Structures are given as C-alpha cells and as structure tokens.
Short mmCIF file of C-alpha atoms and ligand atoms in Angstrom, two decimals:
data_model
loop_
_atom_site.label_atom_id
_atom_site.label_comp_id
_atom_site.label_asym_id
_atom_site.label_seq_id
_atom_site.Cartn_x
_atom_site.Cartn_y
_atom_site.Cartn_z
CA UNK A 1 23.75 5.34 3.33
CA UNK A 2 23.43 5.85 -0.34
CA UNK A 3 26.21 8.16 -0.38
CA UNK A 4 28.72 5.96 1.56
CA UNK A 5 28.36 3.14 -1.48
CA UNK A 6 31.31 2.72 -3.59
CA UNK A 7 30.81 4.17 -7.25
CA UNK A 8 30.53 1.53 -9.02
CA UNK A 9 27.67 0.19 -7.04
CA UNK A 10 26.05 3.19 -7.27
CA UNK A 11 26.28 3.52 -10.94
CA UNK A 12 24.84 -0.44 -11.31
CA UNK A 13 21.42 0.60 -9.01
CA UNK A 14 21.63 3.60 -11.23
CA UNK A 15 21.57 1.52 -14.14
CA UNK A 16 19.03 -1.04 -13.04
CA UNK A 17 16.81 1.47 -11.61
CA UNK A 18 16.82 3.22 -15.07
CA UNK A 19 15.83 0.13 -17.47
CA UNK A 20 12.84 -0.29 -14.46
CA UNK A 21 11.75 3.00 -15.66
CA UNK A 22 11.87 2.82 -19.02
CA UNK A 23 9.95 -0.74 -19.23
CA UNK A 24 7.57 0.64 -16.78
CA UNK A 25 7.45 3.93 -18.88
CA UNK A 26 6.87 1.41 -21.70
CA UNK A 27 3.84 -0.56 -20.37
CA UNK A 28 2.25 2.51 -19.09
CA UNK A 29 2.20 4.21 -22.28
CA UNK A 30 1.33 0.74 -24.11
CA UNK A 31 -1.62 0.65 -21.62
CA UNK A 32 -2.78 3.92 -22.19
CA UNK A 33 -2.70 3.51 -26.01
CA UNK A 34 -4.03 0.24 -26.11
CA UNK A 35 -6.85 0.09 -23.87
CA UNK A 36 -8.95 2.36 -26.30
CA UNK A 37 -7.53 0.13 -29.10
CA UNK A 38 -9.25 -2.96 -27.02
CA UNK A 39 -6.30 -4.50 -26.85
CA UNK A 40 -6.74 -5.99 -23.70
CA UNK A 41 -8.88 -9.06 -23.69
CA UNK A 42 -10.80 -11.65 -21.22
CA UNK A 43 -8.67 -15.25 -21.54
CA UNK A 44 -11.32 -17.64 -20.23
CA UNK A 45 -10.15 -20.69 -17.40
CA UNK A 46 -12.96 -23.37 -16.94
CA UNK A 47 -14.31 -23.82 -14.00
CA UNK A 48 -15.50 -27.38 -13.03
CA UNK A 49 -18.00 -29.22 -10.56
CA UNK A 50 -15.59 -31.82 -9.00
CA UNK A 51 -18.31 -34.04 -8.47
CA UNK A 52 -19.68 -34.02 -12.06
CA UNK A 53 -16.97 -33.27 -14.31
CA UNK A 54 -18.67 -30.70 -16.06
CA UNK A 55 -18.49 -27.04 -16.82
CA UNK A 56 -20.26 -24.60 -14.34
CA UNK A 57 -17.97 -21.16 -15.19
CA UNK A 58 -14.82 -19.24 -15.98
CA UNK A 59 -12.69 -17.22 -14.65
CA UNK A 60 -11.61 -14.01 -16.58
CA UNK A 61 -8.45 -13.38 -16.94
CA UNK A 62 -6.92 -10.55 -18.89
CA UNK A 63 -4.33 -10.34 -21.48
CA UNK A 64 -2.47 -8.24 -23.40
CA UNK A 65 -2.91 -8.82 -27.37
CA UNK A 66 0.05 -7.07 -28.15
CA UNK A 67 0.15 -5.77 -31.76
CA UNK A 68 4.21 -7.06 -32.28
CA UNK A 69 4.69 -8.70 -29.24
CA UNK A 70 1.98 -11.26 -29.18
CA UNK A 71 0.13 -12.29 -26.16
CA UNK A 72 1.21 -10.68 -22.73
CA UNK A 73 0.34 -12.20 -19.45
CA UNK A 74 -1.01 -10.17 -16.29
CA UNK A 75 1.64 -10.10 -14.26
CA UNK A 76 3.73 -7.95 -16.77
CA UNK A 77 1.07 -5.33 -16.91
CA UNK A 78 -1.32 -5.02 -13.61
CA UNK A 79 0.98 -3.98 -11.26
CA UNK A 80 1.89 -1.07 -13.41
CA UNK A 81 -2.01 -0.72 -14.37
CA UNK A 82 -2.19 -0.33 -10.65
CA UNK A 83 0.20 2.24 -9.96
CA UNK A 84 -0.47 4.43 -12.59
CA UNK A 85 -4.40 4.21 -12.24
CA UNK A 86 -5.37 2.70 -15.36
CA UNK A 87 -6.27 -0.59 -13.76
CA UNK A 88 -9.88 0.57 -13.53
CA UNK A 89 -10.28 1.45 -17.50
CA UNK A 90 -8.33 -1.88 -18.30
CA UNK A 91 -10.82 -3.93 -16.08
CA UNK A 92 -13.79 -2.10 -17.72
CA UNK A 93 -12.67 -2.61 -21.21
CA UNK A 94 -12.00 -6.89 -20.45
CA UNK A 95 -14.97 -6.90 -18.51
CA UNK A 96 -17.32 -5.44 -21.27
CA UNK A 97 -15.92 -7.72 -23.96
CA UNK A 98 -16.22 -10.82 -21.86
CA UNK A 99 -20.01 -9.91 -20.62
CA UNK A 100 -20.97 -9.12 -24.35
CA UNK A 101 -19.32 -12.70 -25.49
CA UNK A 102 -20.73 -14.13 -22.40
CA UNK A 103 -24.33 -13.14 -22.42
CA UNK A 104 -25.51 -15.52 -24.74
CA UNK A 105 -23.80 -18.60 -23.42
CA UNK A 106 -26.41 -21.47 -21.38
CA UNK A 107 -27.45 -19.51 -18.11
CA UNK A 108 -25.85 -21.82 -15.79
CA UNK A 109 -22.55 -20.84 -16.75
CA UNK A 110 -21.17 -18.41 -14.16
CA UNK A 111 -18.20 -15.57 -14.79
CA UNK A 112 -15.70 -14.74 -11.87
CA UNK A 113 -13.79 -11.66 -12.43
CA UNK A 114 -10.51 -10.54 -10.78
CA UNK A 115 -11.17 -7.02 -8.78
CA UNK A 116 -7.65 -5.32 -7.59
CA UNK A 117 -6.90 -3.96 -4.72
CA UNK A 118 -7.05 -0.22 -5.82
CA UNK A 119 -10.31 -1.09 -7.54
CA UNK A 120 -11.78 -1.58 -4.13
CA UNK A 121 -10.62 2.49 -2.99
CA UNK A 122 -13.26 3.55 -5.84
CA UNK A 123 -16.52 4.79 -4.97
CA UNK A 124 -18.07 4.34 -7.87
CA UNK A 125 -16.62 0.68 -8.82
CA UNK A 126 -20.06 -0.73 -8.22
CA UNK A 127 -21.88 1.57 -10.20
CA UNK A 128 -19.75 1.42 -13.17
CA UNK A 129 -19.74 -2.22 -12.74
CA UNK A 130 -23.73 -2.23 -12.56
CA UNK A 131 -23.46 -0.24 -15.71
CA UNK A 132 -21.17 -2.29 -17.17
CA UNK A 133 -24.25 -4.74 -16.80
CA UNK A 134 -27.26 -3.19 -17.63
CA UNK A 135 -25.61 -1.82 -20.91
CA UNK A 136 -24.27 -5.33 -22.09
CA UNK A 137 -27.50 -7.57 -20.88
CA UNK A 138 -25.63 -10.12 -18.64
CA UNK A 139 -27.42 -10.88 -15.71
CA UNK A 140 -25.92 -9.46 -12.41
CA UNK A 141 -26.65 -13.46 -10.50
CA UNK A 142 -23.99 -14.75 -13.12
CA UNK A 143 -21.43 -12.68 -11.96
CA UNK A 144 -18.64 -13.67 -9.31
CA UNK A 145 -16.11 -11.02 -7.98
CA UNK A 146 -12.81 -12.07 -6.49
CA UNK A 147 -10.76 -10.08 -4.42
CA UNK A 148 -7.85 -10.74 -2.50
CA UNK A 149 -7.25 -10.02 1.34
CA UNK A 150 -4.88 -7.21 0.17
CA UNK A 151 -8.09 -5.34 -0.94
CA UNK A 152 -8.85 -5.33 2.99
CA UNK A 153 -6.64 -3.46 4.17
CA UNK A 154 -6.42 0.28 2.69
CA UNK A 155 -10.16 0.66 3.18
CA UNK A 156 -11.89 -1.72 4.82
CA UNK A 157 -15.47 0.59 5.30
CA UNK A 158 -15.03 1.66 1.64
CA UNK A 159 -14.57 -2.03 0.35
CA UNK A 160 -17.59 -3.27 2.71
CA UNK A 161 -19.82 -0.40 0.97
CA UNK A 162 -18.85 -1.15 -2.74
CA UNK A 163 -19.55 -4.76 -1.67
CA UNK A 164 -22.43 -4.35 0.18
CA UNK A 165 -24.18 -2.63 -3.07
CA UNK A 166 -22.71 -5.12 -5.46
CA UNK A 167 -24.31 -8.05 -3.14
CA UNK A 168 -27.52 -6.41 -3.20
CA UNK A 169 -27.57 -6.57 -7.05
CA UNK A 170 -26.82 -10.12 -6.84
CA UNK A 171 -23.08 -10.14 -7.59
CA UNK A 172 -21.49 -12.93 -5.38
CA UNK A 173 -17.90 -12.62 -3.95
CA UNK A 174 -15.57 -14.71 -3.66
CA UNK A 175 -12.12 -14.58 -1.57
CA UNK A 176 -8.95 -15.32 -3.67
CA UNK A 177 -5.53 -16.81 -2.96
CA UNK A 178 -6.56 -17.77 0.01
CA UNK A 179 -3.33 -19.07 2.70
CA UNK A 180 -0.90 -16.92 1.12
CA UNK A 181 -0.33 -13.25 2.19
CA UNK A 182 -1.55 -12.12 5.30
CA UNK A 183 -4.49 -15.03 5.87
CA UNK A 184 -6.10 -14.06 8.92
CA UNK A 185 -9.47 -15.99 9.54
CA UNK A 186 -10.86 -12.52 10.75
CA UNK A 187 -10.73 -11.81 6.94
CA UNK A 188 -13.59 -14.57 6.73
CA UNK A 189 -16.20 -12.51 8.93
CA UNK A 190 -14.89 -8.36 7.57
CA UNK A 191 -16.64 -9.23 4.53
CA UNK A 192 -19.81 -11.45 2.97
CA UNK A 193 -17.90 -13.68 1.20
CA UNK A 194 -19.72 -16.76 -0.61
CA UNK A 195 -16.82 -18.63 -1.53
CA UNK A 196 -13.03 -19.46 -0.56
CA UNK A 197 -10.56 -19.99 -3.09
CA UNK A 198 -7.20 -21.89 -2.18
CA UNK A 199 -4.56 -20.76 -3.88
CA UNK A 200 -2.86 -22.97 -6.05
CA UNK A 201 0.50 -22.92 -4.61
CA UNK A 202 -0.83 -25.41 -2.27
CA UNK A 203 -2.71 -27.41 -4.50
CA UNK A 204 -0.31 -27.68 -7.16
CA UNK A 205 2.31 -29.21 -4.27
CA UNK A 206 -0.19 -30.97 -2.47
CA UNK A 207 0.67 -35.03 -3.40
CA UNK A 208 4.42 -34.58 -3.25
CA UNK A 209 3.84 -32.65 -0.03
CA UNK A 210 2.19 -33.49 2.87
CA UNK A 211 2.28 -30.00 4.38
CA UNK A 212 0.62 -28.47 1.40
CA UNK A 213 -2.29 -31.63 1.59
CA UNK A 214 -2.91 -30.84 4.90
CA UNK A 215 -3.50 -27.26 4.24
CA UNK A 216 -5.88 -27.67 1.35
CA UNK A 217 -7.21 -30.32 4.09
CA UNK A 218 -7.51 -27.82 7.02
CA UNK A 219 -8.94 -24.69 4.52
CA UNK A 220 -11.80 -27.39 3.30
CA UNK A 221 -12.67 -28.27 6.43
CA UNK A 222 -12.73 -24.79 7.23
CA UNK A 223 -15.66 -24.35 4.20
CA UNK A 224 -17.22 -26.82 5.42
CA UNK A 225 -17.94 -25.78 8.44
CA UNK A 226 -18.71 -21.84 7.85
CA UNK A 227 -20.87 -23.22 5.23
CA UNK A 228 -18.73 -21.61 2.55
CA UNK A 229 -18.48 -23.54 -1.04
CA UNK A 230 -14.49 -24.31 -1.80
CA UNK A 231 -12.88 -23.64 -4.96
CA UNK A 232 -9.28 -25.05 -5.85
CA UNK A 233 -7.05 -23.50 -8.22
CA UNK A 234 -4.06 -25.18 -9.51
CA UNK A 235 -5.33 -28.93 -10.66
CA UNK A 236 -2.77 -29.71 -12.55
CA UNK A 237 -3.74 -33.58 -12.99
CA UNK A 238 -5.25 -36.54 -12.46
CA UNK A 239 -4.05 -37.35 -9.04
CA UNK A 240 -4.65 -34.15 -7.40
CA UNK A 241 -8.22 -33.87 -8.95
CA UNK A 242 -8.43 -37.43 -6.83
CA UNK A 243 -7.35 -35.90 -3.86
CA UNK A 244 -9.33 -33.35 -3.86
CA UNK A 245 -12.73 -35.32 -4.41
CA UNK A 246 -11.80 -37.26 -1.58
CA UNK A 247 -11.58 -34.07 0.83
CA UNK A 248 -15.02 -33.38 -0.31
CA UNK A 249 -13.54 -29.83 -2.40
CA UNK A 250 -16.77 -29.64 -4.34
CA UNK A 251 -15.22 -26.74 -7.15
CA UNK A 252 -12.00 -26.62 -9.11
CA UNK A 253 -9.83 -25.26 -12.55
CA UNK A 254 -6.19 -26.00 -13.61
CA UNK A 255 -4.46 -26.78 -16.52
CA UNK A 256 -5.88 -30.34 -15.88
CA UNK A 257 -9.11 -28.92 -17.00
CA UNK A 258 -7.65 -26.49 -19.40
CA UNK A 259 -5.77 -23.47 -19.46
CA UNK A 260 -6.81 -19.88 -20.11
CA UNK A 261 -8.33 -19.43 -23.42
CA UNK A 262 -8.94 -16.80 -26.02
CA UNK A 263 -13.12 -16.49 -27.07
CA UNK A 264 -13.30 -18.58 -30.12
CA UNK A 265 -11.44 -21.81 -28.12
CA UNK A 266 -13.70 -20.84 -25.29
CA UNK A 267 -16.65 -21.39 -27.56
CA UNK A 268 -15.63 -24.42 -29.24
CA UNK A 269 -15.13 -26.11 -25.63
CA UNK A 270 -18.82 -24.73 -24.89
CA UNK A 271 -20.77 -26.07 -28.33
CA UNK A 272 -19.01 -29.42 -27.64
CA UNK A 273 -20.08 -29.41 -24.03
CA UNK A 274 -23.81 -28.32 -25.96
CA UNK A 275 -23.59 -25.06 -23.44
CA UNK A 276 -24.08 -22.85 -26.16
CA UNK A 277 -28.23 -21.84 -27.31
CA UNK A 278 -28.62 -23.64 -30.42
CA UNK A 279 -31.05 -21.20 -31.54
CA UNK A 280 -29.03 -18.49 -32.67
CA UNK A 281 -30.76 -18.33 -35.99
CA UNK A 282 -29.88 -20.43 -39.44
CA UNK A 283 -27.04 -20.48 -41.33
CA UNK A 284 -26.29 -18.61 -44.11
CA UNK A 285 -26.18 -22.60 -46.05
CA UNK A 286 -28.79 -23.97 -44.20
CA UNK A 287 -32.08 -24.81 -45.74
CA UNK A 288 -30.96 -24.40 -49.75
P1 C2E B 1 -5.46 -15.55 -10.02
O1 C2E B 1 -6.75 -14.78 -10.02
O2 C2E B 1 -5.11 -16.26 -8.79
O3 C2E B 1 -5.55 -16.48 -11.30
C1 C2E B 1 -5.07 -17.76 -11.36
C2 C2E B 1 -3.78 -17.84 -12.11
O4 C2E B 1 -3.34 -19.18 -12.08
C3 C2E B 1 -3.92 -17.50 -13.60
O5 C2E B 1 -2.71 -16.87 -14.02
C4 C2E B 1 -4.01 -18.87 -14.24
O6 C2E B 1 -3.58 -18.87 -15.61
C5 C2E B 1 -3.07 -19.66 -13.39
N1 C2E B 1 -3.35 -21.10 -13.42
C6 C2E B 1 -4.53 -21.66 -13.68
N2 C2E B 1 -4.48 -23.00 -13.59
C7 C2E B 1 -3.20 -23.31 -13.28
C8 C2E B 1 -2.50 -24.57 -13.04
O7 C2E B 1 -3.06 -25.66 -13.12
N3 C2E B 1 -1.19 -24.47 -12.71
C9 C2E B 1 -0.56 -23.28 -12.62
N4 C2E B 1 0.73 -23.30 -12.29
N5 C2E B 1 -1.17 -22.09 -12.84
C10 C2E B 1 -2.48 -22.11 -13.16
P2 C2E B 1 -2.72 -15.57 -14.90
O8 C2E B 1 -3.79 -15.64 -15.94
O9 C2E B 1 -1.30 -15.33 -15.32
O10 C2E B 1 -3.15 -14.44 -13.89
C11 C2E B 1 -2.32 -14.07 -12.83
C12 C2E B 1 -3.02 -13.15 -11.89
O11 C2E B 1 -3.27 -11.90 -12.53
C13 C2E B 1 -4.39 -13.66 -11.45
O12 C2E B 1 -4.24 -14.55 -10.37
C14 C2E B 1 -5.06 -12.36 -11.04
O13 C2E B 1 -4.74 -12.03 -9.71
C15 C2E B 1 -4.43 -11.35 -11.97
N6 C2E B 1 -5.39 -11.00 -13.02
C16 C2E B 1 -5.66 -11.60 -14.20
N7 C2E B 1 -6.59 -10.93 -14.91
C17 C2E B 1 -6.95 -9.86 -14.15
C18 C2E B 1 -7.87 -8.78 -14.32
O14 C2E B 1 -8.61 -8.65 -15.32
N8 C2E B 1 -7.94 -7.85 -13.29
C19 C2E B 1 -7.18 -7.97 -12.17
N9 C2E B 1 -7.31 -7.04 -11.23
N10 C2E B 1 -6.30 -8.96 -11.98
C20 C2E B 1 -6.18 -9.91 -12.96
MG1 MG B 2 -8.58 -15.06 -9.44
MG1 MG B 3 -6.21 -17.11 -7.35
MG1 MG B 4 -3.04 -16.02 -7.79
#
C-alpha cells in the first residue's frame, strides 16, 4: 500500500517520520545523559482530606530540569523513557530524591508515586524499590504506588507478584485514571488495590456536564461500597471541590489546591501548614 502512494506523500511521511526520530533520538540521549546528572526531579501535587481541608500527601511527579530548556513536563519524556528502557533508572533517580527530601517531613504525610506500565514486567521492581527505602530511611507505610490498568495487561501474574511483595512491606496501591482506557470492574478484584483514583477528565468537566457528574457519582458510589477510599484528581475550583463533598469523595488534588511544585515551594507550603519537625536543630543566628 505504501508503494501505491503518490511521491509526494511519500516524501511528507518520510519527512515527518524523520523529525519523530530525531526528537525521539534527542530525548533518549538527553535521558541517558541526564539521569546520572539528576536532572530529573520529584514536582510535588498536594493531596487533601476533603473533609478537613488539610494536607495528608503528595503525589510525585517527575520533571525534567533541563539545563537550556528549562522545566520539561512528563509527557514529553516517559513514553520515550518507556520504550527505550530507561524508565526504570529515571523512576529510581526521582524516587530517591523525593524519599530523601521526604523523610523528614511530619509522619502523617503520605507519598504516591507513579509506577509505569513496563515497570510492572520487572522482577526485581520491588526489591529495588525496598532498597530504594531502606537506604534513604522513609518508612515503607508512607508510601502509595499508582498504577494504571494498562500495567494489567502484559503480565498480569508478574504484576500480582511484584505487588504482592510490595503489600507485604506495607506499600499501599492505588489504581490510577480510573474510567478512561479499558475500565473493566474485573480490574477492581485482579489486584489488592486500596484506593481508586478518578481521573480528572471527569472531574474537571463534571459541573458543566452532567454526564461527567454522574460518573464521578457512579465511581464513588462504587468506593463506597467495595469499601475502597476515593481520590479525585482534577479540582480545579471552588465549585467542584463542593460537589465533590457532597458525593461523600473523602480525598482530592487539583490546581484548586495547588499545582505541582519543585522542593523548596513544597516546603514552604509544609512549615506554613506547621507539617515540618521544628526540631531540626538551631540556627546558625539563633541564640547570639
Ligand atoms: P497522573 O498520574 O494522572 O498525574 C496527574 C496529572 O494531572 C499531572 O500531570 C498533574 O500535573 C495534572 N493535574 C493535577 N491537577 C490538575 C488540575 O486541577 N487540572 C488539570 N487539568 N491537570 C491537573 P503531569 O505532572 O504532567 O503528569 C502527567 C502524567 O505523567 C501523570 O499522570 C503520570 O501518569 C505521568 N508521570 C508523572 N511523573 C511520573 C513518574 O515519575 N513515573 C511515571 N511512570 N509516570 C509519571
Ligand atoms: Mg498518578
Ligand atoms: Mg491520574
Ligand atoms: Mg493521568
């Protein structure tokens, strides 16, 4: 079929398919030289109790601190982290940094990292992520995983291993993006989740759309009654934080709340919110 298109068509894939490559080319080699280089960094997203207002956790989420090109969101680098397998020494390098800058923060603030989908094909994930732990001094009961329904489907007996051992340390796992993809409610029961996530396509659209509110609607009810705590993704404001109090969704972050942040942001929010020890010895001033 390729053949029978007209040249000039076949020279504009040509073209296209060639500045693909060469960005891809790009990234991969930017990973590669910049994940030693620590380039890549946990952005933290509060996470907030609905029914309190307050603080409980973040979600990591990595970015690129590009040495000319400033800050690079995910999307421009984990698929290709993905298909060249460097996702798994990216997500060690973020995940280091943010359990070393996490460690010391008030112990009932919680961390819930993204795991991909070829993260979950690796036999040794939960080792090197119980390394990861034991080497850095966060405690394993602070630590959330999230994983997508994707990550079921390559491996399912290889994913329920890797999550079987990180449950048994104490890692909790939650389900991510929830209603988009391939949502099948078998998904619920193939692995021990402790938590549902919604994605925020639905929540974002959910008081201009009645569709969307009946989803997030249906998937709390849902929580409720396999006993599985909600989270919402997506608040964007007042109205839909509302809204989602009044469906009884007891866990939510958006840009409402505040968007991803870099560590010293993350730690002003935290000393304001008095969630950081304030015992970390004196100040070089204090006490002349
Ligand atoms: P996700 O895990 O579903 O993360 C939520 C995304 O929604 C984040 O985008 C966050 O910045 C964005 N978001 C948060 N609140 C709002 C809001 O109120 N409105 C809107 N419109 N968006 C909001 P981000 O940081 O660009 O991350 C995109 C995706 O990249 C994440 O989706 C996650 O799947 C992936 N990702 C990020 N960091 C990592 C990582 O370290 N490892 C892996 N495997 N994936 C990661
Ligand atoms: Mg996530
Ligand atoms: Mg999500
Ligand atoms: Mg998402």
């Amino acid at each position: 079929a390729a053949k029978g298109a007209g040249r000039g068509r076949h020279a504009w894939f040509d073209a296209t398919m060639e500045r693909e490559l060469v960005s891809r080319n790009a990234v991969e080699a930017g990973l590669r030289e910049g994940i030693p280089l620590g380039q890549f960094v946990p952005y933290y997203e509060p996470q907030i109790d609905l029914e309190t207002g307050k603080i409980i956790g973040f979600e990591v989420l990595a970015r690129w601190e590009h040495p000319t090109r400033g800050v690079i969101p995910p999307d421009n680098f984990i698929p290709v982290a993905e298909e060249c397998g460097l996702i798994a020494d990216m997500s060690v390098s973020v995940m280091r940094r943010a359990f070393l800058e996490a460690r010391d923060w008030d112990p009932s603030i919680t961390l819930s990292v993204n795991i991909a989908p070829a993260q979950l094909k690796d036999p040794w994930l939960a080792q090197k992520i119980v390394k990861l732990l034991v080497e850095t001094g966060y405690p394993a009961n602070r630590l959330e995983i999230e994983i997508t329904e994707s990550s079921l489907f390559q491996n399912l007996s290889l994913a329920q291993s890797i999550v079987g051992s990180l449950k048994n340390q104490g890692i909790r796992l939650a389900l991510d993006d929830f209603g988009t993809g391939y949502s099948s409610l078998a998904h619920l029961r193939a692995l021990p989740f402790d938590r549902i996530k919604i994605d925020k396509s639905f929540v974002t659209a959910m008081n201009k759309d009645p569709e969307s509110a009946a989803i997030v609607n249906a998937i709390s009810r849902l929580g409720e009654s396999l006993n599985l705590p909600i989270t919402a993704e997506g608040i964007e404001d007042q109205g839909i934080y509302d809204s989602l109090r009044k469906m009884g969704c007891n866990k939510g972050q958006g840009w409402h709340f505040g968007k991803p942040m870099a560590i010293a942001a993350t730690r002003r929010l935290l000393a304001e919110a008095g969630l950081l020890p304030s015992a970390r010895g004196p100040l070089p001033d204090e006490g002349l």
